[in-house]
CSV table of C-alpha atoms and ligand atoms in Angstrom, one decimal:
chain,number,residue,atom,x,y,z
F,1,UNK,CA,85.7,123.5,118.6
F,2,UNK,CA,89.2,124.2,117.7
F,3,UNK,CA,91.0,121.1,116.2
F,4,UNK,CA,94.5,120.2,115.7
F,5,UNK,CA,95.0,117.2,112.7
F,6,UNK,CA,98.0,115.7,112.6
F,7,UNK,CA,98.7,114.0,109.0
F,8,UNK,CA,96.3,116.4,107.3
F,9,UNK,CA,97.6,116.6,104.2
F,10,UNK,CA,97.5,112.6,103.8
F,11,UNK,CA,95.4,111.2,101.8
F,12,UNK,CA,92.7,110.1,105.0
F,13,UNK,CA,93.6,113.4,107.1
F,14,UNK,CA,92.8,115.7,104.4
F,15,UNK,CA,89.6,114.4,103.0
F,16,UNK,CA,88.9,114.5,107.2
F,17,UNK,CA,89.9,118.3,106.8
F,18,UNK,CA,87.7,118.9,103.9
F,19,UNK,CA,84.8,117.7,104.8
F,20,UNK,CA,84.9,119.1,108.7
F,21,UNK,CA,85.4,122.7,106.8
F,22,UNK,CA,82.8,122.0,104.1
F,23,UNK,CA,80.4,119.8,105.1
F,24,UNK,CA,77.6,120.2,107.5
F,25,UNK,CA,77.4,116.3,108.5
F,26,UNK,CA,78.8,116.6,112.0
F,27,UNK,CA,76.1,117.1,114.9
F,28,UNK,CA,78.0,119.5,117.0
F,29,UNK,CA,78.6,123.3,115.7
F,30,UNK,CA,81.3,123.9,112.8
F,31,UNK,CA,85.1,124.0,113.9
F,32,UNK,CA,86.3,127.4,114.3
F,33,UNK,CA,89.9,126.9,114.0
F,34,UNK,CA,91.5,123.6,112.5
F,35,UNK,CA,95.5,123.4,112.7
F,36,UNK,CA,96.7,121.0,110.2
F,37,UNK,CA,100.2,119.6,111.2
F,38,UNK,CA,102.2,117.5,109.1
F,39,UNK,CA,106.2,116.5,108.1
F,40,UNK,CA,104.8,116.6,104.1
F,41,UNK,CA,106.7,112.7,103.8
F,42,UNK,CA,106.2,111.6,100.3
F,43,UNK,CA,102.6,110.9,101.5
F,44,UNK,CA,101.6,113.8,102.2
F,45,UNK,CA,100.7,116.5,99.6
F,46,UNK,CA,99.4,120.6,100.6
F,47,UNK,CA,97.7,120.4,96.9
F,48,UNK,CA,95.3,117.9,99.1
F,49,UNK,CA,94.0,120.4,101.0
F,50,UNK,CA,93.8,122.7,97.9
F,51,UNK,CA,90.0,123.2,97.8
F,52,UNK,CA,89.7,124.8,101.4
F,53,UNK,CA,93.2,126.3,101.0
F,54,UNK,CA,91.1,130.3,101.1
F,55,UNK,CA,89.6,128.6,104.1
F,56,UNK,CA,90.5,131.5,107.5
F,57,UNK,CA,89.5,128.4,109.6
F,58,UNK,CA,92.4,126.3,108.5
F,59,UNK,CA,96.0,126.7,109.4
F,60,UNK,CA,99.0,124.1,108.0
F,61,UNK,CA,102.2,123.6,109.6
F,62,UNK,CA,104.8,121.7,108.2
F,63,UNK,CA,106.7,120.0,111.1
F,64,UNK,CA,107.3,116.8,112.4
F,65,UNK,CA,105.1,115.0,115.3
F,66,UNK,CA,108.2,113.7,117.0
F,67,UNK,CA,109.2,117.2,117.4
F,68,UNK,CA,108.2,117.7,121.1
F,69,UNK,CA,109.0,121.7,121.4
F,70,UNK,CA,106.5,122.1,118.4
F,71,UNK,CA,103.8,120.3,119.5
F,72,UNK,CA,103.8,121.7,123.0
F,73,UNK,CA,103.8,125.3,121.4
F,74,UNK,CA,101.2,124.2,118.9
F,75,UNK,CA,98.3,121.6,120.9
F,76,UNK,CA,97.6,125.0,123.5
F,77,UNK,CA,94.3,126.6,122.6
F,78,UNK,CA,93.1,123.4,121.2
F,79,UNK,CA,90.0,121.4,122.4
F,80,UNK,CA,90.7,118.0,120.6
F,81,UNK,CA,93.6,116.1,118.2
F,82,UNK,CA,92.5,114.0,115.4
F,83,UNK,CA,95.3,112.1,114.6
F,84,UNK,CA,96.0,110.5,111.3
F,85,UNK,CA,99.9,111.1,111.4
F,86,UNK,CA,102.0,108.0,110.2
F,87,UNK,CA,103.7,105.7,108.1
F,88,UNK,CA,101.2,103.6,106.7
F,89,UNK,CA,102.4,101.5,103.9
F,90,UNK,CA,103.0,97.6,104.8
F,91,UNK,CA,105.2,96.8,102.5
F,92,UNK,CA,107.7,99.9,103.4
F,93,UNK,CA,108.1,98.1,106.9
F,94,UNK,CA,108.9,95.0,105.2
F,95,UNK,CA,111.8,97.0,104.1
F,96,UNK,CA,112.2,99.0,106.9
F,97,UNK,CA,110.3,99.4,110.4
F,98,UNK,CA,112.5,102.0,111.7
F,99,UNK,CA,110.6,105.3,110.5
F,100,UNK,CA,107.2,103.1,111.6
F,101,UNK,CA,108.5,102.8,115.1
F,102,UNK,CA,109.8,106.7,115.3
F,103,UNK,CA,106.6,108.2,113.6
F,104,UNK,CA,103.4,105.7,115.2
F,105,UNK,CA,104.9,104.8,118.5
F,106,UNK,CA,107.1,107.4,119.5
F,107,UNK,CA,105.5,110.6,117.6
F,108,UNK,CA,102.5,109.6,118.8
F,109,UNK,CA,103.7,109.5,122.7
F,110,UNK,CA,105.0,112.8,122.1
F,111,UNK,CA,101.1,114.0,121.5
F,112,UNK,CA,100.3,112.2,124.4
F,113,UNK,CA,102.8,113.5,126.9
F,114,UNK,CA,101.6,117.5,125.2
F,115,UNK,CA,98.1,116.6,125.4
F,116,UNK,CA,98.1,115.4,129.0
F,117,UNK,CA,100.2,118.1,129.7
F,118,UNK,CA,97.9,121.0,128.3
F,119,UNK,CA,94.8,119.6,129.4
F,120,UNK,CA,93.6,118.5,126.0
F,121,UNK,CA,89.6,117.6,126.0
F,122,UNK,CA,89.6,114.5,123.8
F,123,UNK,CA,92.3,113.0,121.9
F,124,UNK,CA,91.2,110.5,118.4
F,125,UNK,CA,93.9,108.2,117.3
F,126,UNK,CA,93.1,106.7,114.2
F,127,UNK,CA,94.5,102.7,114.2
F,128,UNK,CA,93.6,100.0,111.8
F,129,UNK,CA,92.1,96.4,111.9
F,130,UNK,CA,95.4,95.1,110.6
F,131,UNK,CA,96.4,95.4,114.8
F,132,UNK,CA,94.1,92.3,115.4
F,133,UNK,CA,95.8,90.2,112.5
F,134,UNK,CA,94.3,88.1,110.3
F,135,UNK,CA,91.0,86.0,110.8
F,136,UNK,CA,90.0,82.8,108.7
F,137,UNK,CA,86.0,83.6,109.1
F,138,UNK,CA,83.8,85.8,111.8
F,139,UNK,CA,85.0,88.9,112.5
F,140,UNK,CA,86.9,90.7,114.7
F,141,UNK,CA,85.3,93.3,117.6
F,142,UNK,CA,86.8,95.7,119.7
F,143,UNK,CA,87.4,93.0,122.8
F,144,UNK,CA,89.6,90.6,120.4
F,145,UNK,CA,93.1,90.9,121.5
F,146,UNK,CA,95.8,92.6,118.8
F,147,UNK,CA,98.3,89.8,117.3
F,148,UNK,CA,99.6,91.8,114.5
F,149,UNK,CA,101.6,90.5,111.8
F,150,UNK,CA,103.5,93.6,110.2
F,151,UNK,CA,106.2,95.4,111.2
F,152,UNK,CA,103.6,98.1,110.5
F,153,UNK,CA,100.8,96.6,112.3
F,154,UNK,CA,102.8,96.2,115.5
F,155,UNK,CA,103.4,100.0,115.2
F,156,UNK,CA,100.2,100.6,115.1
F,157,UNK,CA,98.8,98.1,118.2
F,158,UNK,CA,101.5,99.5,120.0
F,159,UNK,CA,100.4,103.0,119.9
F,160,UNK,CA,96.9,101.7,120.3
F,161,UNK,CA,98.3,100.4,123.8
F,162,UNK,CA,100.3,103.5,124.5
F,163,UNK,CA,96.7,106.0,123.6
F,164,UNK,CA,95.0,103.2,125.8
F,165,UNK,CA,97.4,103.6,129.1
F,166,UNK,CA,97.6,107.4,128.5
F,167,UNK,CA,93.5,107.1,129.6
F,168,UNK,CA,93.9,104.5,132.0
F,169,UNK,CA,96.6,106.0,133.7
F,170,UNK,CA,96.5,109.7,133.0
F,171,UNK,CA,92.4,109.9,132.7
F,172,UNK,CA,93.1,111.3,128.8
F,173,UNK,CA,89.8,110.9,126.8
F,174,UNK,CA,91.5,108.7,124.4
F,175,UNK,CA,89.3,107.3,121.7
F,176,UNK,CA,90.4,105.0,119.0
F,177,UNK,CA,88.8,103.9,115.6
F,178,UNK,CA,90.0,100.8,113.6
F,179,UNK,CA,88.8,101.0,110.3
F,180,UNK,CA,89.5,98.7,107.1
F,181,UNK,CA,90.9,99.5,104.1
F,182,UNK,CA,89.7,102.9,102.8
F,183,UNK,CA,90.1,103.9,99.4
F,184,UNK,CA,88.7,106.9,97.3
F,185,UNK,CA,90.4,110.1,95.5
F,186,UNK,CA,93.9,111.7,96.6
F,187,UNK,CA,95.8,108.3,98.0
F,188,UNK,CA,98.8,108.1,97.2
F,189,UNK,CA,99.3,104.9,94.8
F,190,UNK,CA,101.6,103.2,96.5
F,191,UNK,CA,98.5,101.1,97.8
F,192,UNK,CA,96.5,98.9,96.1
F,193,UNK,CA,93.9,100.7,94.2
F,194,UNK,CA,95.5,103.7,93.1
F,195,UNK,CA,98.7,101.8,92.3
F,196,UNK,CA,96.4,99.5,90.2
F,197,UNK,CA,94.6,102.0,88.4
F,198,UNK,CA,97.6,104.4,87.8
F,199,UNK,CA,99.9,101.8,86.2
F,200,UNK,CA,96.9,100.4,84.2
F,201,UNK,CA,95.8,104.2,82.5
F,202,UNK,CA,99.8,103.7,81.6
F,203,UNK,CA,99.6,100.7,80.0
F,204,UNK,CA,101.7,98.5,82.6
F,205,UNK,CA,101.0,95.3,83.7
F,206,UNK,CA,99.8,95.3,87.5
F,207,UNK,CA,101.8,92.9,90.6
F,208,UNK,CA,98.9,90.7,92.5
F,209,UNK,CA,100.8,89.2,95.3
F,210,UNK,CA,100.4,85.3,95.6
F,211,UNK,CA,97.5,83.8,94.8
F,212,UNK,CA,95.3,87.0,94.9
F,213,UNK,CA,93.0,84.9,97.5
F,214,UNK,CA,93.4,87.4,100.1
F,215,UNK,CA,90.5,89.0,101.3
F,216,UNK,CA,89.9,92.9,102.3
F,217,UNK,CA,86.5,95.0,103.5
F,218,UNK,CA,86.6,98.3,101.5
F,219,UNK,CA,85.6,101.5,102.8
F,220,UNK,CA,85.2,104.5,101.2
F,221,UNK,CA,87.3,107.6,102.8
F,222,UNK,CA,84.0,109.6,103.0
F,223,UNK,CA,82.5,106.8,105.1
F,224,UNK,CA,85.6,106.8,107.4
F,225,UNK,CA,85.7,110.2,107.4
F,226,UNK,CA,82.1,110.1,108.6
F,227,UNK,CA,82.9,107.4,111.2
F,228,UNK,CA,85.7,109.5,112.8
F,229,UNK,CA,84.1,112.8,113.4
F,230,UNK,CA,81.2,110.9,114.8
F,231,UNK,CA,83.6,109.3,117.6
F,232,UNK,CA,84.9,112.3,118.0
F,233,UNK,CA,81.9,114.5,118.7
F,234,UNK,CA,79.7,111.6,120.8
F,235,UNK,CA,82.2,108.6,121.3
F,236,UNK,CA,83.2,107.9,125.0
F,237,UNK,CA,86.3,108.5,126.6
F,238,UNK,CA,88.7,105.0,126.9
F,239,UNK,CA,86.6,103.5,123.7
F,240,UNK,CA,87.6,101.8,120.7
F,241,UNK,CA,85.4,102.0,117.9
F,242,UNK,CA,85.6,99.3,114.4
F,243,UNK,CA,85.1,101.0,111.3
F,244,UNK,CA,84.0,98.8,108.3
F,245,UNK,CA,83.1,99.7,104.7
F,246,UNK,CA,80.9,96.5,104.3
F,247,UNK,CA,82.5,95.3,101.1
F,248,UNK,CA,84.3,92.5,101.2
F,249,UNK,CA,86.6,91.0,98.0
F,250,UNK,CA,89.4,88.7,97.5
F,251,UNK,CA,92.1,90.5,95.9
F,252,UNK,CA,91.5,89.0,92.4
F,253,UNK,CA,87.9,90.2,92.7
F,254,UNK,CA,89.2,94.0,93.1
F,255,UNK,CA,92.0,93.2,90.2
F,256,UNK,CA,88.4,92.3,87.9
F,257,UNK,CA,87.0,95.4,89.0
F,258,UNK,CA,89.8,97.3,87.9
F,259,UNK,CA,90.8,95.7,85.1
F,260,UNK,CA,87.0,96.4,84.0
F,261,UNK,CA,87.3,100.2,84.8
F,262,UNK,CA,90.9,100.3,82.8
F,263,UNK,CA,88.9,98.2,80.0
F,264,UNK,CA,91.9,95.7,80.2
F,265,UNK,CA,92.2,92.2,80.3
F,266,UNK,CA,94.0,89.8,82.7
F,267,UNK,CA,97.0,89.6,80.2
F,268,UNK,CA,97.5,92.9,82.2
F,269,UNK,CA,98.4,91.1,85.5
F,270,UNK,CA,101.6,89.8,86.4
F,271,UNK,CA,101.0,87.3,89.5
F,272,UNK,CA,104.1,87.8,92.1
F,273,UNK,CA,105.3,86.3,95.0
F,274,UNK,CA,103.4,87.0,97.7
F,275,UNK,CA,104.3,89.5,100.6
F,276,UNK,CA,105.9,87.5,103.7
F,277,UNK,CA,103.9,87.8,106.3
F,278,UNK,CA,100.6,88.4,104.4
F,279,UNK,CA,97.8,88.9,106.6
F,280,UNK,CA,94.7,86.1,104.7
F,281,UNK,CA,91.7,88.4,105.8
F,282,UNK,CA,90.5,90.9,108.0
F,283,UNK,CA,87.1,91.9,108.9
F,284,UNK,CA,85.9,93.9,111.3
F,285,UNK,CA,82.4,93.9,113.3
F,286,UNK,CA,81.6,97.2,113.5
F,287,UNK,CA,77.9,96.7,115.3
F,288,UNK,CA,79.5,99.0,118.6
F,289,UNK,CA,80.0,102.0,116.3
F,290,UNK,CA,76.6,101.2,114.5
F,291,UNK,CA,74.2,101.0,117.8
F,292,UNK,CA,76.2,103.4,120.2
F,293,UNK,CA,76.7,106.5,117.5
F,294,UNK,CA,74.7,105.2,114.3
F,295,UNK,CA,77.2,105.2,111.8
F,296,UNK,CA,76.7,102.7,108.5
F,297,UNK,CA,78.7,103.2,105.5
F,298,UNK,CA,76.9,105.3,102.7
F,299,UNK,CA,78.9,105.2,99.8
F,300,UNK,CA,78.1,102.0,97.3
F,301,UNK,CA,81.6,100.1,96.4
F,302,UNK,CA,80.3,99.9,92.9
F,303,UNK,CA,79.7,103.8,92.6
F,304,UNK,CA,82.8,104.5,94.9
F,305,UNK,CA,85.5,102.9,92.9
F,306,UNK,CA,84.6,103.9,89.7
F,307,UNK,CA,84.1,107.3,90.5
F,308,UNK,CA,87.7,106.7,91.9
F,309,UNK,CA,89.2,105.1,88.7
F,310,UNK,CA,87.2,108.6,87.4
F,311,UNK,CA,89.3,110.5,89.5
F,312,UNK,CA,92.7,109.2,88.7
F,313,UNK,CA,91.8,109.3,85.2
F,314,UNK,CA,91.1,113.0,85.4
F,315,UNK,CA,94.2,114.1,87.6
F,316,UNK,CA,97.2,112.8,86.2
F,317,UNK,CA,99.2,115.8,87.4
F,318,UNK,CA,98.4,115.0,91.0
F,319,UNK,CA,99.7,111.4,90.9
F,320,UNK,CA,101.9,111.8,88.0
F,321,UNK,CA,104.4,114.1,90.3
F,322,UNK,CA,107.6,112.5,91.2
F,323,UNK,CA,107.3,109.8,93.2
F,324,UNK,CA,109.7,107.8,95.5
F,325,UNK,CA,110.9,104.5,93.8
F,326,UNK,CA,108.2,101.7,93.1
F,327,UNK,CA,108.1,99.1,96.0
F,328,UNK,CA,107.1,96.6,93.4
F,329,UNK,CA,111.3,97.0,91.7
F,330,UNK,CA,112.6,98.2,94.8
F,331,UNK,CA,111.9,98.9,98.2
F,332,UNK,CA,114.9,101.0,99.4
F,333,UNK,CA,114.1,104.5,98.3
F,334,UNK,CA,114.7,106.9,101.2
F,335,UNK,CA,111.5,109.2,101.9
F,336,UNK,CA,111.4,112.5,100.1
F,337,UNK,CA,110.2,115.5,101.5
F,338,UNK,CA,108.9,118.3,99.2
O,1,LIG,P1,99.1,108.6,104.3
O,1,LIG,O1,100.3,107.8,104.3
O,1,LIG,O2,98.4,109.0,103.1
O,1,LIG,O3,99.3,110.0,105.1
O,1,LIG,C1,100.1,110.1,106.3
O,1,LIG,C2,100.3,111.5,106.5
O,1,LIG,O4,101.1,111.6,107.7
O,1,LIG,C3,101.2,112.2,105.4
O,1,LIG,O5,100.6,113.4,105.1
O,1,LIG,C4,102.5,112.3,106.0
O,1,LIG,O6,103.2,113.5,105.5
O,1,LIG,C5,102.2,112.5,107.5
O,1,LIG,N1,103.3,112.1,108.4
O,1,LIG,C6,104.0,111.0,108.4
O,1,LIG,N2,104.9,111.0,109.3
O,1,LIG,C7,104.8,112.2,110.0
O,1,LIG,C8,105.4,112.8,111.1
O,1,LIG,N3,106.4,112.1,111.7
O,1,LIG,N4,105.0,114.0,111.5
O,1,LIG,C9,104.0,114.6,110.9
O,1,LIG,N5,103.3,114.1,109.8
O,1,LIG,C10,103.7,112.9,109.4
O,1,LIG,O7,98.1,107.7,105.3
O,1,LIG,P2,96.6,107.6,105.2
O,1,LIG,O8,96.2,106.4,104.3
O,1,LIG,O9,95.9,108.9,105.1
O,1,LIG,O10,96.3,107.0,106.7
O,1,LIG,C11,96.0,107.9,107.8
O,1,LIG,C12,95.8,107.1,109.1
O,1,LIG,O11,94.8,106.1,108.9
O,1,LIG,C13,97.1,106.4,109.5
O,1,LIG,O12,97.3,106.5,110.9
O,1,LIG,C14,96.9,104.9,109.0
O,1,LIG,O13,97.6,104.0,109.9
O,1,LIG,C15,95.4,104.8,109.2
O,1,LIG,N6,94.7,103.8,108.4
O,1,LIG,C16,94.8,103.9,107.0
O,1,LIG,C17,94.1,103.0,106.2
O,1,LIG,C18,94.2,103.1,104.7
O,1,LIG,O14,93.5,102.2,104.1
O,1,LIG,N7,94.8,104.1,104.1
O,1,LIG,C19,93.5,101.9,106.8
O,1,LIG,C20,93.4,101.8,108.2
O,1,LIG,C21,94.1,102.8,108.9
């Protein structure tokens, strides 16, 4: 199968690039060609896709999904699109939903329109839970209609929609996995847990928004990972798939964690206002994904995260590069491309 990833060298599309190149976990024969396209934001980084760089499988193209002439010349010649490709940081669309808009409704329509166009075979978009908002207790399955909250989340449920009508109307073989938050090596720490754990190995203080009552379901990248390429090798055409990690914490539970891995106290945390809009929990049932293609998370939370913390500890050059201004002092910084 010949694959084209768009967002590849993110921190979810490239661990999704890695492991399709070096792991023999999928049921269906090895890709023999996988394109890697990708605008290289401040997200994205080529060192993440260092380690099957030699790889004669893997091709990377810097360029921009919204650029239509690209993608038609590139999506020819390939059987499916994983797609990863966006802006994915909540509290950048606070700031600003403009980029959001361009890059995960109207990139994504441009993939659409190519795929349509050139007969693609199946098409993956890769959405969130945050598109069905937030849910006091119970969780959420595929069926539950999308209320999202962010300016982020509504880019997101509306490119859901968009992949959805491109099926329905076209006959694309859409599929669509909503996951919950993933974590693991290579994310950029501009989120959470890498933000956490970076500015606690540099002696800071870390920002828990409100009253760090929020609640999350963690899933390791691998897992996801895992979760994806099975929907895209024996998911159904039209389907949406929940992804969930199985570990579910209130913020101030992850901060303990952390703070335990850092070997640092609470005097550590600074508690600040809270982010408008804050979604109070999400959780996703992810029994469809379960029964119809057998996926269960793998990776233990426990083991996961600290051999995360393990991770950042040991690659300060890969997060230590310069980095776009801290949302936490400032949320204005234009994007950087490198
Ligand atoms: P990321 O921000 O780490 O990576 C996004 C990648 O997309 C970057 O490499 C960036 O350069 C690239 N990109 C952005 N705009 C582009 C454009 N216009 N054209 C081409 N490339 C562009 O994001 P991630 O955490 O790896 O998330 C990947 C996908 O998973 C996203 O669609 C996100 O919505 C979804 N998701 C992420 C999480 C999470 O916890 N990280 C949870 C649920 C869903």
């Amino acid at each position: 199968m010949k694959i084209l990833v768009t967002g590849g060298a993110g921190f979810i599309g490239s661990h999704f690039v890695r492991s399709l190149l070096t792991s023999g976990e999928g049921t269906g024969s090895p890709p023999t060609l996988v394109t890697v396209v990708d605008a290289l934001t401040y997200a994205g980084h080529r060192a993440n896709l260092a380690a099957v760089a030699a790889d004669s499988r893997l091709a990377f193209v810097r360029g921009d999904i919204l650029d239509a002439g690209l993608i038609d010349g590139l999506l020819p010649g390939h059987d499916a699109v994983v797609h990863f490709a966006a802006e994915s940081h909540v509290d950048r669309s606070i700031a600003s939903g403009h980029a959001f808009v361009a890059t995960n409704v109207l990139g994504l329509h441009t993939l659409l329109q190519a795929a349509v166009r050139h007969g693609l075979r199946t098409f993956v978009h890769v959405s969130t839970d945050e598109v069905y908002g937030s849910i006091p207790a119970g969780s959420w399955t595929e069926e539950h209609p999308l209320a999202p909250n962010s300016p982020y989340a509504a880019s997101k449920a509306s490119g859901d929609l968009l992949a959805l009508s491109y099926h329905r109307t076209h006959g694309l073989d859409v599929r669509i996995t909503r996951c919950s938050n993933n974590y693991g090596p290579h994310q950029f720490p501009e989120k959470v847990i890498p933000r956490f754990v970076t500015r606690l190995l540099d002696g800071h203080k870390v920002p828990l928004y409100g009253d760090g009552r929020h609640v999350r379901d963690w899933l390791h990248v691998d897992d996801h990972c895992r979760a994806v390429r099975l929907v895209l090798e024996r998911g159904r055409p039209g389907e949406v798939y929940n992804v969930g990690g199985g570990t579910e914490l209130t913020n101030e539970q992850l901060t303990q964690r952390l703070l335990d891995l850092c070997g640092a106290g609470w005097s550590r945390v600074d508690h600040v206002a809270d982010r408008p809009g804050h979604d109070a929990r999400y959780s996703v049932d992810w029994s469809k994904i379960r029964s119809e293609l057998g996926y269960a998370p793998r990776r233990s939370f426990t083991d996961g995260l600290a051999e995360t913390v393990a991770w950042y500890r040991a690659n300060r050059s890969w997060w230590e590069r310069p980095a776009p201004s801290d949302p936490y002092s400032s949320l204005s910084a234009p994007e950087r491309n490198r």
